[in-house]
């Protein structure tokens, strides 16, 4: 059914698709000024931008799924769910925590969370 790499999990595919869609949606919705979507104090447009990012994410997700060649249809169940503005905020919050952890304590970023 799938061409699998040793040690690769189906969740890895889902995470990769999610990461790609978040990147392109964030770039498109913010004109590549992704700080506009960050949940930071005094970011008055953050909530609106996160709604835009979620809408773009879901539009790209639908188009990617619809345009998938027949021989790649088996990947469709591995697509992440549609993204809500709250999920966009959670993604940005996780990113901020990982950046802060790496910069403030100079630890390697732990991706186990």
PDB file of N, CA and C in Angstrom:
ATOM      1  N   UNK A   1       0.815  -1.191   0.000  1.00  0.00           N
ATOM      2  CA  UNK A   1       0.000   0.000   0.000  1.00  0.00           C
ATOM      3  C   UNK A   1       0.863   1.262   0.000  1.00  0.00           C
ATOM      4  N   UNK A   2       1.815   1.381   0.920  1.00  0.00           N
ATOM      5  CA  UNK A   2       2.670   2.555   1.008  1.00  0.00           C
ATOM      6  C   UNK A   2       4.115   2.145   0.757  1.00  0.00           C
ATOM      7  N   UNK A   3       4.872   3.027   0.164  1.00  0.00           N
ATOM      8  CA  UNK A   3       6.314   2.850   0.123  1.00  0.00           C
ATOM      9  C   UNK A   3       6.834   3.399   1.442  1.00  0.00           C
ATOM     10  N   UNK A   4       7.341   2.526   2.296  1.00  0.00           N
ATOM     11  CA  UNK A   4       7.716   2.956   3.633  1.00  0.00           C
ATOM     12  C   UNK A   4       9.217   2.924   3.830  1.00  0.00           C
ATOM     13  N   UNK A   5       9.714   3.922   4.535  1.00  0.00           N
ATOM     14  CA  UNK A   5      11.096   3.947   4.981  1.00  0.00           C
ATOM     15  C   UNK A   5      11.156   3.253   6.333  1.00  0.00           C
ATOM     16  N   UNK A   6      12.272   2.576   6.608  1.00  0.00           N
ATOM     17  CA  UNK A   6      12.431   1.958   7.916  1.00  0.00           C
ATOM     18  C   UNK A   6      12.300   3.008   9.008  1.00  0.00           C
ATOM     19  N   UNK A   7      11.481   2.723  10.001  1.00  0.00           N
ATOM     20  CA  UNK A   7      11.314   3.621  11.132  1.00  0.00           C
ATOM     21  C   UNK A   7      10.322   4.747  10.897  1.00  0.00           C
ATOM     22  N   UNK A   8       9.841   4.919   9.688  1.00  0.00           N
ATOM     23  CA  UNK A   8       8.884   5.987   9.406  1.00  0.00           C
ATOM     24  C   UNK A   8       7.492   5.556   9.866  1.00  0.00           C
ATOM     25  N   UNK A   9       6.780   6.510  10.413  1.00  0.00           N
ATOM     26  CA  UNK A   9       5.421   6.262  10.875  1.00  0.00           C
ATOM     27  C   UNK A   9       4.434   7.020   9.996  1.00  0.00           C
ATOM     28  N   UNK A  10       3.213   6.526   9.935  1.00  0.00           N
ATOM     29  CA  UNK A  10       2.189   7.240   9.178  1.00  0.00           C
ATOM     30  C   UNK A  10       1.987   8.637   9.763  1.00  0.00           C
ATOM     31  N   UNK A  11       2.131   8.780  11.085  1.00  0.00           N
ATOM     32  CA  UNK A  11       1.998  10.097  11.718  1.00  0.00           C
ATOM     33  C   UNK A  11       3.057  11.058  11.191  1.00  0.00           C
ATOM     34  N   UNK A  12       4.230  10.541  10.816  1.00  0.00           N
ATOM     35  CA  UNK A  12       5.273  11.390  10.235  1.00  0.00           C
ATOM     36  C   UNK A  12       4.783  12.031   8.939  1.00  0.00           C
ATOM     37  N   UNK A  13       4.044  11.273   8.146  1.00  0.00           N
ATOM     38  CA  UNK A  13       3.496  11.796   6.893  1.00  0.00           C
ATOM     39  C   UNK A  13       2.460  12.880   7.196  1.00  0.00           C
ATOM     40  N   UNK A  14       1.585  12.608   8.148  1.00  0.00           N
ATOM     41  CA  UNK A  14       0.579  13.592   8.550  1.00  0.00           C
ATOM     42  C   UNK A  14       1.243  14.872   9.045  1.00  0.00           C
ATOM     43  N   UNK A  15       2.261  14.715   9.875  1.00  0.00           N
ATOM     44  CA  UNK A  15       2.971  15.883  10.412  1.00  0.00           C
ATOM     45  C   UNK A  15       3.674  16.673   9.312  1.00  0.00           C
ATOM     46  N   UNK A  16       4.249  15.978   8.347  1.00  0.00           N
ATOM     47  CA  UNK A  16       4.924  16.652   7.239  1.00  0.00           C
ATOM     48  C   UNK A  16       3.937  17.450   6.389  1.00  0.00           C
ATOM     49  N   UNK A  17       2.791  16.867   6.097  1.00  0.00           N
ATOM     50  CA  UNK A  17       1.759  17.573   5.325  1.00  0.00           C
ATOM     51  C   UNK A  17       1.264  18.787   6.117  1.00  0.00           C
ATOM     52  N   UNK A  18       1.036  18.604   7.414  1.00  0.00           N
ATOM     53  CA  UNK A  18       0.587  19.707   8.264  1.00  0.00           C
ATOM     54  C   UNK A  18       1.615  20.833   8.281  1.00  0.00           C
ATOM     55  N   UNK A  19       2.881  20.489   8.427  1.00  0.00           N
ATOM     56  CA  UNK A  19       3.947  21.495   8.444  1.00  0.00           C
ATOM     57  C   UNK A  19       3.996  22.267   7.125  1.00  0.00           C
ATOM     58  N   UNK A  20       3.918  21.543   6.018  1.00  0.00           N
ATOM     59  CA  UNK A  20       3.922  22.182   4.702  1.00  0.00           C
ATOM     60  C   UNK A  20       2.740  23.138   4.559  1.00  0.00           C
ATOM     61  N   UNK A  21       1.547  22.670   4.914  1.00  0.00           N
ATOM     62  CA  UNK A  21       0.357  23.502   4.774  1.00  0.00           C
ATOM     63  C   UNK A  21       0.408  24.721   5.691  1.00  0.00           C
ATOM     64  N   UNK A  22       0.915  24.554   6.922  1.00  0.00           N
ATOM     65  CA  UNK A  22       1.049  25.708   7.824  1.00  0.00           C
ATOM     66  C   UNK A  22       2.039  26.717   7.262  1.00  0.00           C
ATOM     67  N   UNK A  23       3.136  26.237   6.699  1.00  0.00           N
ATOM     68  CA  UNK A  23       4.123  27.151   6.120  1.00  0.00           C
ATOM     69  C   UNK A  23       3.526  27.955   4.971  1.00  0.00           C
ATOM     70  N   UNK A  24       2.929  27.274   4.003  1.00  0.00           N
ATOM     71  CA  UNK A  24       2.420  28.007   2.842  1.00  0.00           C
ATOM     72  C   UNK A  24       1.229  28.891   3.217  1.00  0.00           C
ATOM     73  N   UNK A  25       0.387  28.432   4.128  1.00  0.00           N
ATOM     74  CA  UNK A  25      -0.755  29.253   4.552  1.00  0.00           C
ATOM     75  C   UNK A  25      -0.285  30.481   5.321  1.00  0.00           C
ATOM     76  N   UNK A  26       0.708  30.304   6.185  1.00  0.00           N
ATOM     77  CA  UNK A  26       1.235  31.439   6.949  1.00  0.00           C
ATOM     78  C   UNK A  26       1.899  32.460   6.040  1.00  0.00           C
ATOM     79  N   UNK A  27       2.630  31.972   5.063  1.00  0.00           N
ATOM     80  CA  UNK A  27       3.285  32.873   4.107  1.00  0.00           C
ATOM     81  C   UNK A  27       2.223  33.633   3.306  1.00  0.00           C
ATOM     82  N   UNK A  28       1.241  32.913   2.799  1.00  0.00           N
ATOM     83  CA  UNK A  28       0.215  33.539   1.958  1.00  0.00           C
ATOM     84  C   UNK A  28      -0.643  34.532   2.744  1.00  0.00           C
ATOM     85  N   UNK A  29      -1.044  34.163   3.954  1.00  0.00           N
ATOM     86  CA  UNK A  29      -1.962  35.005   4.722  1.00  0.00           C
ATOM     87  C   UNK A  29      -1.282  36.219   5.349  1.00  0.00           C
ATOM     88  N   UNK A  30       0.046  36.157   5.515  1.00  0.00           N
ATOM     89  CA  UNK A  30       0.749  37.265   6.187  1.00  0.00           C
ATOM     90  C   UNK A  30       1.728  37.982   5.268  1.00  0.00           C
ATOM     91  N   UNK A  31       1.724  37.633   3.992  1.00  0.00           N
ATOM     92  CA  UNK A  31       2.713  38.177   3.058  1.00  0.00           C
ATOM     93  C   UNK A  31       4.128  37.946   3.601  1.00  0.00           C
ATOM     94  N   UNK A  32       4.324  36.739   4.136  1.00  0.00           N
ATOM     95  CA  UNK A  32       5.589  36.260   4.703  1.00  0.00           C
ATOM     96  C   UNK A  32       6.066  37.081   5.902  1.00  0.00           C
ATOM     97  N   UNK A  33       5.127  37.661   6.637  1.00  0.00           N
ATOM     98  CA  UNK A  33       5.433  38.339   7.897  1.00  0.00           C
ATOM     99  C   UNK A  33       4.707  37.563   8.995  1.00  0.00           C
ATOM    100  N   UNK A  34       5.203  36.359   9.266  1.00  0.00           N
ATOM    101  CA  UNK A  34       4.499  35.418  10.131  1.00  0.00           C
ATOM    102  C   UNK A  34       4.355  35.880  11.568  1.00  0.00           C
ATOM    103  N   UNK A  35       5.144  36.843  11.991  1.00  0.00           N
ATOM    104  CA  UNK A  35       4.996  37.389  13.345  1.00  0.00           C
ATOM    105  C   UNK A  35       3.591  37.974  13.534  1.00  0.00           C
ATOM    106  N   UNK A  36       2.951  38.362  12.450  1.00  0.00           N
ATOM    107  CA  UNK A  36       1.594  38.918  12.534  1.00  0.00           C
ATOM    108  C   UNK A  36       0.599  37.910  13.095  1.00  0.00           C
ATOM    109  N   UNK A  37       0.877  36.623  12.949  1.00  0.00           N
ATOM    110  CA  UNK A  37      -0.029  35.598  13.453  1.00  0.00           C
ATOM    111  C   UNK A  37       0.312  35.091  14.841  1.00  0.00           C
ATOM    112  N   UNK A  38       1.433  35.520  15.375  1.00  0.00           N
ATOM    113  CA  UNK A  38       1.885  35.026  16.672  1.00  0.00           C
ATOM    114  C   UNK A  38       0.981  35.526  17.809  1.00  0.00           C
ATOM    115  N   UNK A  39       0.725  34.661  18.791  1.00  0.00           N
ATOM    116  CA  UNK A  39      -0.061  35.071  19.964  1.00  0.00           C
ATOM    117  C   UNK A  39       0.829  35.816  20.962  1.00  0.00           C
ATOM    118  N   UNK A  40       1.114  37.049  20.656  1.00  0.00           N
ATOM    119  CA  UNK A  40       1.980  37.893  21.482  1.00  0.00           C
ATOM    120  C   UNK A  40       1.192  39.061  22.044  1.00  0.00           C
ATOM    121  N   UNK A  41       1.610  39.561  23.227  1.00  0.00           N
ATOM    122  CA  UNK A  41       0.942  40.755  23.769  1.00  0.00           C
ATOM    123  C   UNK A  41       1.023  41.915  22.768  1.00  0.00           C
ATOM    124  N   UNK A  42      -0.013  42.678  22.714  1.00  0.00           N
ATOM    125  CA  UNK A  42      -0.133  43.860  21.843  1.00  0.00           C
ATOM    126  C   UNK A  42      -0.166  43.524  20.347  1.00  0.00           C
ATOM    127  N   UNK A  43      -0.381  42.259  20.009  1.00  0.00           N
ATOM    128  CA  UNK A  43      -0.584  41.913  18.595  1.00  0.00           C
ATOM    129  C   UNK A  43      -2.086  41.949  18.351  1.00  0.00           C
ATOM    130  N   UNK A  44      -2.581  43.119  18.019  1.00  0.00           N
ATOM    131  CA  UNK A  44      -4.021  43.336  17.878  1.00  0.00           C
ATOM    132  C   UNK A  44      -4.637  42.631  16.682  1.00  0.00           C
ATOM    133  N   UNK A  45      -3.839  42.303  15.690  1.00  0.00           N
ATOM    134  CA  UNK A  45      -4.395  41.642  14.503  1.00  0.00           C
ATOM    135  C   UNK A  45      -4.214  40.128  14.544  1.00  0.00           C
ATOM    136  N   UNK A  46      -3.573  39.596  15.576  1.00  0.00           N
ATOM    137  CA  UNK A  46      -3.252  38.171  15.635  1.00  0.00           C
ATOM    138  C   UNK A  46      -4.433  37.248  15.424  1.00  0.00           C
ATOM    139  N   UNK A  47      -5.530  37.528  16.119  1.00  0.00           N
ATOM    140  CA  UNK A  47      -6.708  36.663  16.006  1.00  0.00           C
ATOM    141  C   UNK A  47      -7.264  36.651  14.584  1.00  0.00           C
ATOM    142  N   UNK A  48      -7.334  37.816  13.978  1.00  0.00           N
ATOM    143  CA  UNK A  48      -7.832  37.917  12.598  1.00  0.00           C
ATOM    144  C   UNK A  48      -6.893  37.203  11.625  1.00  0.00           C
ATOM    145  N   UNK A  49      -5.612  37.392  11.806  1.00  0.00           N
ATOM    146  CA  UNK A  49      -4.630  36.747  10.930  1.00  0.00           C
ATOM    147  C   UNK A  49      -4.690  35.234  11.082  1.00  0.00           C
ATOM    148  N   UNK A  50      -4.862  34.735  12.313  1.00  0.00           N
ATOM    149  CA  UNK A  50      -4.950  33.285  12.520  1.00  0.00           C
ATOM    150  C   UNK A  50      -6.197  32.708  11.848  1.00  0.00           C
ATOM    151  N   UNK A  51      -7.288  33.474  11.814  1.00  0.00           N
ATOM    152  CA  UNK A  51      -8.476  33.029  11.067  1.00  0.00           C
ATOM    153  C   UNK A  51      -8.151  32.936   9.576  1.00  0.00           C
ATOM    154  N   UNK A  52      -7.423  33.926   9.077  1.00  0.00           N
ATOM    155  CA  UNK A  52      -7.022  33.913   7.663  1.00  0.00           C
ATOM    156  C   UNK A  52      -6.102  32.727   7.362  1.00  0.00           C
ATOM    157  N   UNK A  53      -5.148  32.478   8.264  1.00  0.00           N
ATOM    158  CA  UNK A  53      -4.221  31.351   8.064  1.00  0.00           C
ATOM    159  C   UNK A  53      -5.001  30.047   8.023  1.00  0.00           C
ATOM    160  N   UNK A  54      -5.950  29.866   8.934  1.00  0.00           N
ATOM    161  CA  UNK A  54      -6.763  28.639   8.953  1.00  0.00           C
ATOM    162  C   UNK A  54      -7.550  28.494   7.651  1.00  0.00           C
ATOM    163  N   UNK A  55      -8.127  29.588   7.164  1.00  0.00           N
ATOM    164  CA  UNK A  55      -8.900  29.529   5.915  1.00  0.00           C
ATOM    165  C   UNK A  55      -8.013  29.160   4.736  1.00  0.00           C
ATOM    166  N   UNK A  56      -6.827  29.752   4.661  1.00  0.00           N
ATOM    167  CA  UNK A  56      -5.901  29.448   3.562  1.00  0.00           C
ATOM    168  C   UNK A  56      -5.412  28.008   3.687  1.00  0.00           C
ATOM    169  N   UNK A  57      -5.069  27.586   4.881  1.00  0.00           N
ATOM    170  CA  UNK A  57      -4.634  26.205   5.136  1.00  0.00           C
ATOM    171  C   UNK A  57      -5.684  25.224   4.608  1.00  0.00           C
ATOM    172  N   UNK A  58      -6.931  25.449   4.995  1.00  0.00           N
ATOM    173  CA  UNK A  58      -8.006  24.536   4.599  1.00  0.00           C
ATOM    174  C   UNK A  58      -8.261  24.559   3.092  1.00  0.00           C
ATOM    175  N   UNK A  59      -8.098  25.715   2.478  1.00  0.00           N
ATOM    176  CA  UNK A  59      -8.268  25.803   1.021  1.00  0.00           C
ATOM    177  C   UNK A  59      -7.152  25.041   0.302  1.00  0.00           C
ATOM    178  N   UNK A  60      -5.917  25.230   0.750  1.00  0.00           N
ATOM    179  CA  UNK A  60      -4.789  24.497   0.149  1.00  0.00           C
ATOM    180  C   UNK A  60      -4.913  22.993   0.408  1.00  0.00           C
ATOM    181  N   UNK A  61      -5.351  22.630   1.602  1.00  0.00           N
ATOM    182  CA  UNK A  61      -5.537  21.214   1.954  1.00  0.00           C
ATOM    183  C   UNK A  61      -6.555  20.571   1.009  1.00  0.00           C
ATOM    184  N   UNK A  62      -7.673  21.246   0.807  1.00  0.00           N
ATOM    185  CA  UNK A  62      -8.721  20.719  -0.078  1.00  0.00           C
ATOM    186  C   UNK A  62      -8.215  20.595  -1.514  1.00  0.00           C
ATOM    187  N   UNK A  63      -7.482  21.609  -1.965  1.00  0.00           N
ATOM    188  CA  UNK A  63      -6.988  21.580  -3.344  1.00  0.00           C
ATOM    189  C   UNK A  63      -5.943  20.487  -3.530  1.00  0.00           C
ATOM    190  N   UNK A  64      -5.045  20.347  -2.564  1.00  0.00           N
ATOM    191  CA  UNK A  64      -4.029  19.303  -2.638  1.00  0.00           C
ATOM    192  C   UNK A  64      -4.677  17.925  -2.671  1.00  0.00           C
ATOM    193  N   UNK A  65      -5.683  17.734  -1.859  1.00  0.00           N
ATOM    194  CA  UNK A  65      -6.397  16.460  -1.818  1.00  0.00           C
ATOM    195  C   UNK A  65      -7.155  16.199  -3.121  1.00  0.00           C
ATOM    196  N   UNK A  66      -7.816  17.224  -3.649  1.00  0.00           N
ATOM    197  CA  UNK A  66      -8.609  17.064  -4.875  1.00  0.00           C
ATOM    198  C   UNK A  66      -7.739  16.830  -6.101  1.00  0.00           C
ATOM    199  N   UNK A  67      -6.557  17.426  -6.117  1.00  0.00           N
ATOM    200  CA  UNK A  67      -5.673  17.311  -7.284  1.00  0.00           C
ATOM    201  C   UNK A  67      -4.714  16.129  -7.211  1.00  0.00           C
ATOM    202  N   UNK A  68      -4.882  15.271  -6.217  1.00  0.00           N
ATOM    203  CA  UNK A  68      -3.974  14.145  -6.031  1.00  0.00           C
ATOM    204  C   UNK A  68      -4.165  13.108  -7.143  1.00  0.00           C
ATOM    205  N   UNK A  69      -3.064  12.691  -7.775  1.00  0.00           N
ATOM    206  CA  UNK A  69      -3.176  11.675  -8.817  1.00  0.00           C
ATOM    207  C   UNK A  69      -3.741  10.365  -8.263  1.00  0.00           C
ATOM    208  N   UNK A  70      -4.372   9.618  -9.102  1.00  0.00           N
ATOM    209  CA  UNK A  70      -5.023   8.373  -8.708  1.00  0.00           C
ATOM    210  C   UNK A  70      -4.061   7.425  -7.987  1.00  0.00           C
ATOM    211  N   UNK A  71      -2.831   7.340  -8.469  1.00  0.00           N
ATOM    212  CA  UNK A  71      -1.874   6.407  -7.854  1.00  0.00           C
ATOM    213  C   UNK A  71      -1.411   6.857  -6.460  1.00  0.00           C
ATOM    214  N   UNK A  72      -1.737   8.069  -6.060  1.00  0.00           N
ATOM    215  CA  UNK A  72      -1.361   8.584  -4.731  1.00  0.00           C
ATOM    216  C   UNK A  72      -2.554   8.696  -3.786  1.00  0.00           C
ATOM    217  N   UNK A  73      -3.713   8.199  -4.183  1.00  0.00           N
ATOM    218  CA  UNK A  73      -4.920   8.321  -3.367  1.00  0.00           C
ATOM    219  C   UNK A  73      -4.784   7.663  -1.996  1.00  0.00           C
ATOM    220  N   UNK A  74      -3.886   6.695  -1.854  1.00  0.00           N
ATOM    221  CA  UNK A  74      -3.725   6.015  -0.566  1.00  0.00           C
ATOM    222  C   UNK A  74      -3.205   6.939   0.524  1.00  0.00           C
ATOM    223  N   UNK A  75      -2.654   8.064   0.158  1.00  0.00           N
ATOM    224  CA  UNK A  75      -2.148   9.018   1.154  1.00  0.00           C
ATOM    225  C   UNK A  75      -3.261   9.885   1.748  1.00  0.00           C
ATOM    226  N   UNK A  76      -4.379   9.958   1.092  1.00  0.00           N
ATOM    227  CA  UNK A  76      -5.474  10.838   1.533  1.00  0.00           C
ATOM    228  C   UNK A  76      -5.871  10.610   3.001  1.00  0.00           C
ATOM    229  N   UNK A  77      -5.963   9.369   3.504  1.00  0.00           N
ATOM    230  CA  UNK A  77      -6.319   9.185   4.925  1.00  0.00           C
ATOM    231  C   UNK A  77      -5.265   9.737   5.895  1.00  0.00           C
ATOM    232  N   UNK A  78      -4.077  10.009   5.395  1.00  0.00           N
ATOM    233  CA  UNK A  78      -3.013  10.534   6.252  1.00  0.00           C
ATOM    234  C   UNK A  78      -3.020  12.053   6.341  1.00  0.00           C
ATOM    235  N   UNK A  79      -3.922  12.707   5.607  1.00  0.00           N
ATOM    236  CA  UNK A  79      -4.003  14.162   5.662  1.00  0.00           C
ATOM    237  C   UNK A  79      -4.419  14.596   7.066  1.00  0.00           C
ATOM    238  N   UNK A  80      -3.854  15.698   7.533  1.00  0.00           N
ATOM    239  CA  UNK A  80      -4.283  16.225   8.833  1.00  0.00           C
ATOM    240  C   UNK A  80      -5.711  16.748   8.725  1.00  0.00           C
ATOM    241  N   UNK A  81      -6.384  16.901   9.866  1.00  0.00           N
ATOM    242  CA  UNK A  81      -7.743  17.457   9.821  1.00  0.00           C
ATOM    243  C   UNK A  81      -7.701  18.925   9.421  1.00  0.00           C
ATOM    244  N   UNK A  82      -8.865  19.458   9.090  1.00  0.00           N
ATOM    245  CA  UNK A  82      -8.930  20.892   8.806  1.00  0.00           C
ATOM    246  C   UNK A  82      -8.430  21.659  10.015  1.00  0.00           C
ATOM    247  N   UNK A  83      -7.870  22.831   9.762  1.00  0.00           N
ATOM    248  CA  UNK A  83      -7.242  23.644  10.804  1.00  0.00           C
ATOM    249  C   UNK A  83      -8.209  24.729  11.250  1.00  0.00           C
ATOM    250  N   UNK A  84      -8.356  24.878  12.552  1.00  0.00           N
ATOM    251  CA  UNK A  84      -9.153  25.963  13.133  1.00  0.00           C
ATOM    252  C   UNK A  84      -8.208  27.093  13.538  1.00  0.00           C
ATOM    253  N   UNK A  85      -8.742  28.307  13.734  1.00  0.00           N
ATOM    254  CA  UNK A  85      -7.887  29.388  14.241  1.00  0.00           C
ATOM    255  C   UNK A  85      -7.238  29.036  15.586  1.00  0.00           C
ATOM    256  N   UNK A  86      -7.948  28.276  16.421  1.00  0.00           N
ATOM    257  CA  UNK A  86      -7.395  27.858  17.710  1.00  0.00           C
ATOM    258  C   UNK A  86      -6.216  26.910  17.510  1.00  0.00           C
ATOM    259  N   UNK A  87      -6.307  26.024  16.515  1.00  0.00           N
ATOM    260  CA  UNK A  87      -5.201  25.109  16.222  1.00  0.00           C
ATOM    261  C   UNK A  87      -4.004  25.870  15.656  1.00  0.00           C
ATOM    262  N   UNK A  88      -4.268  26.912  14.867  1.00  0.00           N
ATOM    263  CA  UNK A  88      -3.180  27.766  14.358  1.00  0.00           C
ATOM    264  C   UNK A  88      -2.479  28.426  15.541  1.00  0.00           C
ATOM    265  N   UNK A  89      -3.265  28.946  16.483  1.00  0.00           N
ATOM    266  CA  UNK A  89      -2.686  29.578  17.676  1.00  0.00           C
ATOM    267  C   UNK A  89      -1.852  28.572  18.455  1.00  0.00           C
ATOM    268  N   UNK A  90      -2.348  27.356  18.613  1.00  0.00           N
ATOM    269  CA  UNK A  90      -1.607  26.316  19.332  1.00  0.00           C
ATOM    270  C   UNK A  90      -0.291  25.996  18.621  1.00  0.00           C
ATOM    271  N   UNK A  91      -0.307  25.947  17.293  1.00  0.00           N
ATOM    272  CA  UNK A  91       0.924  25.694  16.532  1.00  0.00           C
ATOM    273  C   UNK A  91       1.938  26.813  16.754  1.00  0.00           C
ATOM    274  N   UNK A  92       1.474  28.060  16.699  1.00  0.00           N
ATOM    275  CA  UNK A  92       2.371  29.194  16.926  1.00  0.00           C
ATOM    276  C   UNK A  92       2.903  29.193  18.361  1.00  0.00           C
ATOM    277  N   UNK A  93       2.054  28.845  19.319  1.00  0.00           N
ATOM    278  CA  UNK A  93       2.475  28.797  20.722  1.00  0.00           C
ATOM    279  C   UNK A  93       3.555  27.737  20.916  1.00  0.00           C
ATOM    280  N   UNK A  94       3.375  26.573  20.316  1.00  0.00           N
ATOM    281  CA  UNK A  94       4.389  25.522  20.385  1.00  0.00           C
ATOM    282  C   UNK A  94       5.693  25.995  19.774  1.00  0.00           C
ATOM    283  N   UNK A  95       5.612  26.655  18.636  1.00  0.00           N
ATOM    284  CA  UNK A  95       6.808  27.173  17.979  1.00  0.00           C
ATOM    285  C   UNK A  95       7.520  28.187  18.872  1.00  0.00           C
ATOM    286  N   UNK A  96       6.766  29.109  19.460  1.00  0.00           N
ATOM    287  CA  UNK A  96       7.360  30.109  20.354  1.00  0.00           C
ATOM    288  C   UNK A  96       8.061  29.454  21.545  1.00  0.00           C
ATOM    289  N   UNK A  97       7.425  28.440  22.134  1.00  0.00           N
ATOM    290  CA  UNK A  97       8.020  27.731  23.275  1.00  0.00           C
ATOM    291  C   UNK A  97       9.321  27.045  22.873  1.00  0.00           C
ATOM    292  N   UNK A  98       9.319  26.417  21.709  1.00  0.00           N
ATOM    293  CA  UNK A  98      10.531  25.721  21.264  1.00  0.00           C
ATOM    294  C   UNK A  98      11.659  26.697  20.955  1.00  0.00           C
ATOM    295  N   UNK A  99      11.320  27.831  20.378  1.00  0.00           N
ATOM    296  CA  UNK A  99      12.339  28.846  20.099  1.00  0.00           C
ATOM    297  C   UNK A  99      12.887  29.395  21.408  1.00  0.00           C
ATOM    298  N   UNK A 100      12.008  29.723  22.346  1.00  0.00           N
ATOM    299  CA  UNK A 100      12.447  30.265  23.631  1.00  0.00           C
ATOM    300  C   UNK A 100      13.311  29.253  24.383  1.00  0.00           C
ATOM    301  N   UNK A 101      12.908  28.022  24.377  1.00  0.00           N
ATOM    302  CA  UNK A 101      13.660  26.972  25.064  1.00  0.00           C
ATOM    303  C   UNK A 101      15.055  26.844  24.468  1.00  0.00           C
ATOM    304  N   UNK A 102      15.150  26.894  23.164  1.00  0.00           N
ATOM    305  CA  UNK A 102      16.444  26.774  22.496  1.00  0.00           C
ATOM    306  C   UNK A 102      17.331  27.984  22.714  1.00  0.00           C
ATOM    307  N   UNK A 103      16.752  29.180  22.654  1.00  0.00           N
ATOM    308  CA  UNK A 103      17.548  30.405  22.792  1.00  0.00           C
ATOM    309  C   UNK A 103      17.916  30.687  24.242  1.00  0.00           C
ATOM    310  N   UNK A 104      16.964  30.535  25.144  1.00  0.00           N
ATOM    311  CA  UNK A 104      17.201  30.925  26.528  1.00  0.00           C
ATOM    312  C   UNK A 104      18.102  29.948  27.271  1.00  0.00           C
ATOM    313  N   UNK A 105      17.978  28.666  26.978  1.00  0.00           N
ATOM    314  CA  UNK A 105      18.756  27.675  27.702  1.00  0.00           C
ATOM    315  C   UNK A 105      19.759  26.950  26.816  1.00  0.00           C
ATOM    316  N   UNK A 106      19.788  27.288  25.543  1.00  0.00           N
ATOM    317  CA  UNK A 106      20.710  26.706  24.578  1.00  0.00           C
ATOM    318  C   UNK A 106      20.642  25.178  24.542  1.00  0.00           C
ATOM    319  N   UNK A 107      19.453  24.626  24.830  1.00  0.00           N
ATOM    320  CA  UNK A 107      19.247  23.195  24.717  1.00  0.00           C
ATOM    321  C   UNK A 107      18.897  22.865  23.286  1.00  0.00           C
ATOM    322  N   UNK A 108      19.142  21.651  22.919  1.00  0.00           N
ATOM    323  CA  UNK A 108      18.618  21.196  21.637  1.00  0.00           C
ATOM    324  C   UNK A 108      17.104  21.149  21.766  1.00  0.00           C
ATOM    325  N   UNK A 109      16.438  21.460  20.719  1.00  0.00           N
ATOM    326  CA  UNK A 109      14.977  21.442  20.758  1.00  0.00           C
ATOM    327  C   UNK A 109      14.512  20.001  20.811  1.00  0.00           C
ATOM    328  N   UNK A 110      13.659  19.704  21.765  1.00  0.00           N
ATOM    329  CA  UNK A 110      13.111  18.366  21.954  1.00  0.00           C
ATOM    330  C   UNK A 110      11.809  18.277  21.194  1.00  0.00           C
ATOM    331  N   UNK A 111      11.763  17.410  20.204  1.00  0.00           N
ATOM    332  CA  UNK A 111      10.553  17.256  19.393  1.00  0.00           C
ATOM    333  C   UNK A 111       9.630  16.152  19.898  1.00  0.00           C
ATOM    334  N   UNK A 112       9.857  15.666  21.106  1.00  0.00           N
ATOM    335  CA  UNK A 112       9.035  14.563  21.604  1.00  0.00           C
ATOM    336  C   UNK A 112       7.643  14.998  22.020  1.00  0.00           C
ATOM    337  N   UNK A 113       7.416  16.302  22.165  1.00  0.00           N
ATOM    338  CA  UNK A 113       6.082  16.787  22.576  1.00  0.00           C
ATOM    339  C   UNK A 113       5.136  16.791  21.421  1.00  0.00           C
TER     340      UNK A 113
END
